[in-house]
């Protein structure tokens, strides 16, 4: 189903070790509106979506895993050389005590990822509106992380991800219109 190319979708560089910024990025790793939640939401919803738009959910869900890989790389690069003291100072002490430098799916506040973040109603239009909202929340979160970041390299990658959220939202809007048109079409038997 997938072809894995051993490179990131977009380059990830960091200026320096910065566990404080990594803590904020963890929101997009294991938060409710993060990349893991999005990928699993879309790949799950594709089973109950009409064939006319199923490919869209598959494509975007797969791309979200590429975004998750980028976020993981950012977090790793920002923390790999951090001392335990730096991690504690950045508010990541509890993470360090539980996971050392390993990544773990939780949000910026430390709450573990949960399947309750994934929405699937079974109504294609309702699900697509949920997907639009998820993309817009992710876009906003990326912007807020950019606003508190002083790393120009990370900001470059985050701007790429923010723009992809906008594209995904637009594509989901298009899918809603396709399904509304199909729903409203007169059916003659």
PDB file of C-alpha atoms in Angstrom:
ATOM      1  CA  UNK A   1       0.000   0.000   0.000  1.00  0.00           C
ATOM      2  CA  UNK A   2       2.783   2.455   0.824  1.00  0.00           C
ATOM      3  CA  UNK A   3       6.160   3.108  -0.634  1.00  0.00           C
ATOM      4  CA  UNK A   4       8.570   4.414   1.993  1.00  0.00           C
ATOM      5  CA  UNK A   5      11.280   6.732   0.809  1.00  0.00           C
ATOM      6  CA  UNK A   6      13.941   7.151   3.479  1.00  0.00           C
ATOM      7  CA  UNK A   7      13.789  10.921   3.643  1.00  0.00           C
ATOM      8  CA  UNK A   8      11.508  13.399   5.306  1.00  0.00           C
ATOM      9  CA  UNK A   9       8.732  15.066   3.327  1.00  0.00           C
ATOM     10  CA  UNK A  10      10.449  18.403   4.058  1.00  0.00           C
ATOM     11  CA  UNK A  11      13.904  18.980   5.594  1.00  0.00           C
ATOM     12  CA  UNK A  12      14.163  19.411   9.366  1.00  0.00           C
ATOM     13  CA  UNK A  13      17.062  21.369  10.833  1.00  0.00           C
ATOM     14  CA  UNK A  14      17.519  22.951  14.249  1.00  0.00           C
ATOM     15  CA  UNK A  15      19.679  25.879  15.352  1.00  0.00           C
ATOM     16  CA  UNK A  16      20.485  24.517  18.794  1.00  0.00           C
ATOM     17  CA  UNK A  17      19.354  22.260  21.603  1.00  0.00           C
ATOM     18  CA  UNK A  18      16.033  23.691  22.829  1.00  0.00           C
ATOM     19  CA  UNK A  19      13.931  21.435  25.070  1.00  0.00           C
ATOM     20  CA  UNK A  20      11.444  24.237  25.766  1.00  0.00           C
ATOM     21  CA  UNK A  21      10.524  24.371  22.068  1.00  0.00           C
ATOM     22  CA  UNK A  22      10.449  20.568  21.934  1.00  0.00           C
ATOM     23  CA  UNK A  23       7.902  20.569  24.763  1.00  0.00           C
ATOM     24  CA  UNK A  24       5.593  22.769  22.677  1.00  0.00           C
ATOM     25  CA  UNK A  25       6.096  20.598  19.588  1.00  0.00           C
ATOM     26  CA  UNK A  26       5.015  17.526  21.544  1.00  0.00           C
ATOM     27  CA  UNK A  27       1.479  18.946  21.252  1.00  0.00           C
ATOM     28  CA  UNK A  28       1.588  18.137  17.529  1.00  0.00           C
ATOM     29  CA  UNK A  29       3.047  14.706  18.258  1.00  0.00           C
ATOM     30  CA  UNK A  30       0.585  13.335  20.782  1.00  0.00           C
ATOM     31  CA  UNK A  31      -2.046  16.019  21.278  1.00  0.00           C
ATOM     32  CA  UNK A  32      -5.720  15.906  20.367  1.00  0.00           C
ATOM     33  CA  UNK A  33      -5.184  17.959  17.211  1.00  0.00           C
ATOM     34  CA  UNK A  34      -1.753  16.545  16.398  1.00  0.00           C
ATOM     35  CA  UNK A  35      -0.478  14.499  13.511  1.00  0.00           C
ATOM     36  CA  UNK A  36      -1.025  11.044  15.054  1.00  0.00           C
ATOM     37  CA  UNK A  37      -4.668  11.817  15.783  1.00  0.00           C
ATOM     38  CA  UNK A  38      -5.200  13.181  12.289  1.00  0.00           C
ATOM     39  CA  UNK A  39      -3.583  10.214  10.538  1.00  0.00           C
ATOM     40  CA  UNK A  40      -5.576   7.669  12.503  1.00  0.00           C
ATOM     41  CA  UNK A  41      -8.831   9.657  12.180  1.00  0.00           C
ATOM     42  CA  UNK A  42      -8.644   9.860   8.384  1.00  0.00           C
ATOM     43  CA  UNK A  43      -7.459   6.306   7.818  1.00  0.00           C
ATOM     44  CA  UNK A  44     -10.279   5.070  10.066  1.00  0.00           C
ATOM     45  CA  UNK A  45     -12.987   7.217   8.441  1.00  0.00           C
ATOM     46  CA  UNK A  46     -12.110   6.024   4.948  1.00  0.00           C
ATOM     47  CA  UNK A  47     -13.996   2.780   5.578  1.00  0.00           C
ATOM     48  CA  UNK A  48     -17.368   4.543   5.846  1.00  0.00           C
ATOM     49  CA  UNK A  49     -16.869   7.315   3.309  1.00  0.00           C
ATOM     50  CA  UNK A  50     -18.272   7.103  -0.260  1.00  0.00           C
ATOM     51  CA  UNK A  51     -15.942   5.883  -2.966  1.00  0.00           C
ATOM     52  CA  UNK A  52     -15.931   9.311  -4.623  1.00  0.00           C
ATOM     53  CA  UNK A  53     -13.744  10.728  -1.812  1.00  0.00           C
ATOM     54  CA  UNK A  54     -12.195   7.663  -0.134  1.00  0.00           C
ATOM     55  CA  UNK A  55      -8.879   8.274  -1.903  1.00  0.00           C
ATOM     56  CA  UNK A  56      -8.656  11.734  -0.372  1.00  0.00           C
ATOM     57  CA  UNK A  57      -8.836  10.369   3.182  1.00  0.00           C
ATOM     58  CA  UNK A  58      -6.271   7.711   2.336  1.00  0.00           C
ATOM     59  CA  UNK A  59      -3.879  10.238   0.787  1.00  0.00           C
ATOM     60  CA  UNK A  60      -4.158  12.825   3.548  1.00  0.00           C
ATOM     61  CA  UNK A  61      -4.051  10.197   6.312  1.00  0.00           C
ATOM     62  CA  UNK A  62      -0.857   8.817   4.858  1.00  0.00           C
ATOM     63  CA  UNK A  63       0.645  12.288   4.546  1.00  0.00           C
ATOM     64  CA  UNK A  64      -0.151  12.944   8.204  1.00  0.00           C
ATOM     65  CA  UNK A  65       2.185  10.068   9.104  1.00  0.00           C
ATOM     66  CA  UNK A  66       4.912  11.881   7.152  1.00  0.00           C
ATOM     67  CA  UNK A  67       4.166  14.982   9.214  1.00  0.00           C
ATOM     68  CA  UNK A  68       4.348  12.915  12.403  1.00  0.00           C
ATOM     69  CA  UNK A  69       7.793  11.765  11.318  1.00  0.00           C
ATOM     70  CA  UNK A  70       8.861  15.382  10.812  1.00  0.00           C
ATOM     71  CA  UNK A  71       7.598  16.412  14.255  1.00  0.00           C
ATOM     72  CA  UNK A  72       9.345  13.429  15.867  1.00  0.00           C
ATOM     73  CA  UNK A  73      12.579  14.417  14.134  1.00  0.00           C
ATOM     74  CA  UNK A  74      12.264  18.015  15.370  1.00  0.00           C
ATOM     75  CA  UNK A  75      11.650  16.905  18.955  1.00  0.00           C
ATOM     76  CA  UNK A  76      14.526  14.435  18.829  1.00  0.00           C
ATOM     77  CA  UNK A  77      16.968  16.980  17.405  1.00  0.00           C
ATOM     78  CA  UNK A  78      15.909  19.640  19.916  1.00  0.00           C
ATOM     79  CA  UNK A  79      16.389  17.313  22.914  1.00  0.00           C
ATOM     80  CA  UNK A  80      19.067  14.744  22.010  1.00  0.00           C
ATOM     81  CA  UNK A  81      21.886  16.769  23.600  1.00  0.00           C
ATOM     82  CA  UNK A  82      19.847  18.178  26.491  1.00  0.00           C
ATOM     83  CA  UNK A  83      20.987  17.445  30.013  1.00  0.00           C
ATOM     84  CA  UNK A  84      18.491  16.255  32.602  1.00  0.00           C
ATOM     85  CA  UNK A  85      18.746  19.699  34.182  1.00  0.00           C
ATOM     86  CA  UNK A  86      17.838  21.415  30.898  1.00  0.00           C
ATOM     87  CA  UNK A  87      14.863  19.113  30.466  1.00  0.00           C
ATOM     88  CA  UNK A  88      13.646  19.848  33.994  1.00  0.00           C
ATOM     89  CA  UNK A  89      14.096  23.585  33.423  1.00  0.00           C
ATOM     90  CA  UNK A  90      12.047  23.328  30.205  1.00  0.00           C
ATOM     91  CA  UNK A  91       9.185  21.613  32.030  1.00  0.00           C
ATOM     92  CA  UNK A  92      10.038  18.169  30.698  1.00  0.00           C
ATOM     93  CA  UNK A  93      11.241  16.657  33.969  1.00  0.00           C
ATOM     94  CA  UNK A  94       8.331  14.232  34.271  1.00  0.00           C
ATOM     95  CA  UNK A  95       8.839  13.167  30.654  1.00  0.00           C
ATOM     96  CA  UNK A  96      12.544  12.538  31.311  1.00  0.00           C
ATOM     97  CA  UNK A  97      11.851  10.532  34.469  1.00  0.00           C
ATOM     98  CA  UNK A  98       9.389   8.314  32.593  1.00  0.00           C
ATOM     99  CA  UNK A  99      11.002   8.104  29.141  1.00  0.00           C
ATOM    100  CA  UNK A 100      14.543   9.512  29.242  1.00  0.00           C
ATOM    101  CA  UNK A 101      15.058  11.088  25.773  1.00  0.00           C
ATOM    102  CA  UNK A 102      12.587   8.726  24.070  1.00  0.00           C
ATOM    103  CA  UNK A 103       9.532  10.164  22.392  1.00  0.00           C
ATOM    104  CA  UNK A 104       6.152   9.318  23.876  1.00  0.00           C
ATOM    105  CA  UNK A 105       2.690  10.169  22.630  1.00  0.00           C
ATOM    106  CA  UNK A 106       1.383  12.846  24.969  1.00  0.00           C
ATOM    107  CA  UNK A 107       0.453  16.487  24.615  1.00  0.00           C
ATOM    108  CA  UNK A 108       2.462  19.511  25.729  1.00  0.00           C
ATOM    109  CA  UNK A 109       0.862  19.343  29.176  1.00  0.00           C
ATOM    110  CA  UNK A 110       1.902  15.692  29.590  1.00  0.00           C
ATOM    111  CA  UNK A 111      -1.526  14.047  29.158  1.00  0.00           C
ATOM    112  CA  UNK A 112      -1.098  10.746  27.266  1.00  0.00           C
ATOM    113  CA  UNK A 113      -2.561  10.336  23.806  1.00  0.00           C
ATOM    114  CA  UNK A 114      -5.954   8.638  23.812  1.00  0.00           C
ATOM    115  CA  UNK A 115      -8.193   7.132  21.146  1.00  0.00           C
ATOM    116  CA  UNK A 116     -10.938   9.517  22.289  1.00  0.00           C
ATOM    117  CA  UNK A 117      -9.126  12.138  20.170  1.00  0.00           C
ATOM    118  CA  UNK A 118     -10.298  10.310  17.046  1.00  0.00           C
ATOM    119  CA  UNK A 119     -13.740  11.211  15.775  1.00  0.00           C
ATOM    120  CA  UNK A 120     -15.787   9.048  13.431  1.00  0.00           C
ATOM    121  CA  UNK A 121     -19.552   9.526  13.256  1.00  0.00           C
ATOM    122  CA  UNK A 122     -20.248   7.403  10.200  1.00  0.00           C
ATOM    123  CA  UNK A 123     -21.992  10.288   8.457  1.00  0.00           C
ATOM    124  CA  UNK A 124     -19.595  11.291   5.665  1.00  0.00           C
ATOM    125  CA  UNK A 125     -20.460  14.979   5.665  1.00  0.00           C
ATOM    126  CA  UNK A 126     -20.304  15.235   9.461  1.00  0.00           C
ATOM    127  CA  UNK A 127     -16.954  13.421   9.451  1.00  0.00           C
ATOM    128  CA  UNK A 128     -15.540  15.715   6.782  1.00  0.00           C
ATOM    129  CA  UNK A 129     -16.596  18.798   8.745  1.00  0.00           C
ATOM    130  CA  UNK A 130     -14.832  17.281  11.760  1.00  0.00           C
ATOM    131  CA  UNK A 131     -11.759  16.815   9.551  1.00  0.00           C
ATOM    132  CA  UNK A 132     -11.902  20.446   8.419  1.00  0.00           C
ATOM    133  CA  UNK A 133     -12.039  21.550  12.061  1.00  0.00           C
ATOM    134  CA  UNK A 134      -9.106  19.279  12.926  1.00  0.00           C
ATOM    135  CA  UNK A 135      -6.997  20.736  10.119  1.00  0.00           C
ATOM    136  CA  UNK A 136      -7.835  24.303  11.149  1.00  0.00           C
ATOM    137  CA  UNK A 137      -6.963  23.573  14.795  1.00  0.00           C
ATOM    138  CA  UNK A 138      -3.649  22.058  13.709  1.00  0.00           C
ATOM    139  CA  UNK A 139      -2.960  25.104  11.518  1.00  0.00           C
ATOM    140  CA  UNK A 140      -3.624  27.418  14.466  1.00  0.00           C
ATOM    141  CA  UNK A 141      -1.381  25.362  16.754  1.00  0.00           C
ATOM    142  CA  UNK A 142       1.459  25.480  14.238  1.00  0.00           C
ATOM    143  CA  UNK A 143       1.085  29.252  14.041  1.00  0.00           C
ATOM    144  CA  UNK A 144       1.179  29.591  17.826  1.00  0.00           C
ATOM    145  CA  UNK A 145       4.315  27.434  18.025  1.00  0.00           C
ATOM    146  CA  UNK A 146       5.928  29.606  15.333  1.00  0.00           C
ATOM    147  CA  UNK A 147       4.957  32.663  17.386  1.00  0.00           C
ATOM    148  CA  UNK A 148       6.906  31.405  20.436  1.00  0.00           C
ATOM    149  CA  UNK A 149       9.822  29.888  18.514  1.00  0.00           C
ATOM    150  CA  UNK A 150      13.108  31.672  17.946  1.00  0.00           C
ATOM    151  CA  UNK A 151      14.577  28.931  15.748  1.00  0.00           C
ATOM    152  CA  UNK A 152      14.477  29.990  12.064  1.00  0.00           C
ATOM    153  CA  UNK A 153      15.146  26.424  10.848  1.00  0.00           C
ATOM    154  CA  UNK A 154      12.321  24.921  12.878  1.00  0.00           C
ATOM    155  CA  UNK A 155      10.056  27.787  11.833  1.00  0.00           C
ATOM    156  CA  UNK A 156      10.750  26.995   8.187  1.00  0.00           C
ATOM    157  CA  UNK A 157       9.617  23.397   8.670  1.00  0.00           C
ATOM    158  CA  UNK A 158       6.624  24.500  10.758  1.00  0.00           C
ATOM    159  CA  UNK A 159       5.529  26.924   8.034  1.00  0.00           C
ATOM    160  CA  UNK A 160       5.596  24.047   5.559  1.00  0.00           C
ATOM    161  CA  UNK A 161       3.406  21.967   7.896  1.00  0.00           C
ATOM    162  CA  UNK A 162       1.058  24.897   8.524  1.00  0.00           C
ATOM    163  CA  UNK A 163       0.565  25.340   4.779  1.00  0.00           C
ATOM    164  CA  UNK A 164      -0.169  21.630   4.325  1.00  0.00           C
ATOM    165  CA  UNK A 165      -2.921  21.940   6.963  1.00  0.00           C
ATOM    166  CA  UNK A 166      -4.488  24.706   4.861  1.00  0.00           C
ATOM    167  CA  UNK A 167      -4.329  22.547   1.732  1.00  0.00           C
ATOM    168  CA  UNK A 168      -5.897  19.607   3.571  1.00  0.00           C
ATOM    169  CA  UNK A 169      -8.703  21.812   4.862  1.00  0.00           C
ATOM    170  CA  UNK A 170      -9.382  23.051   1.326  1.00  0.00           C
ATOM    171  CA  UNK A 171      -9.444  19.502  -0.033  1.00  0.00           C
ATOM    172  CA  UNK A 172     -11.897  18.421   2.678  1.00  0.00           C
ATOM    173  CA  UNK A 173     -14.115  21.407   1.790  1.00  0.00           C
ATOM    174  CA  UNK A 174     -14.090  20.224  -1.827  1.00  0.00           C
ATOM    175  CA  UNK A 175     -15.031  16.710  -0.717  1.00  0.00           C
ATOM    176  CA  UNK A 176     -17.981  18.068   1.291  1.00  0.00           C
ATOM    177  CA  UNK A 177     -19.275  19.838  -1.812  1.00  0.00           C
ATOM    178  CA  UNK A 178     -18.940  16.658  -3.894  1.00  0.00           C
ATOM    179  CA  UNK A 179     -20.928  14.689  -1.326  1.00  0.00           C
ATOM    180  CA  UNK A 180     -23.572  17.393  -0.917  1.00  0.00           C
ATOM    181  CA  UNK A 181     -24.061  17.490  -4.666  1.00  0.00           C
ATOM    182  CA  UNK A 182     -24.430  13.716  -4.738  1.00  0.00           C
ATOM    183  CA  UNK A 183     -26.835  13.774  -1.790  1.00  0.00           C
ATOM    184  CA  UNK A 184     -29.016  16.495  -3.336  1.00  0.00           C
ATOM    185  CA  UNK A 185     -29.108  14.976  -6.814  1.00  0.00           C
ATOM    186  CA  UNK A 186     -32.546  13.724  -7.790  1.00  0.00           C
ATOM    187  CA  UNK A 187     -32.603  10.009  -7.914  1.00  0.00           C
ATOM    188  CA  UNK A 188     -34.924   8.345 -10.412  1.00  0.00           C
ATOM    189  CA  UNK A 189     -35.750   4.713  -9.967  1.00  0.00           C
TER     190      UNK A 189
END
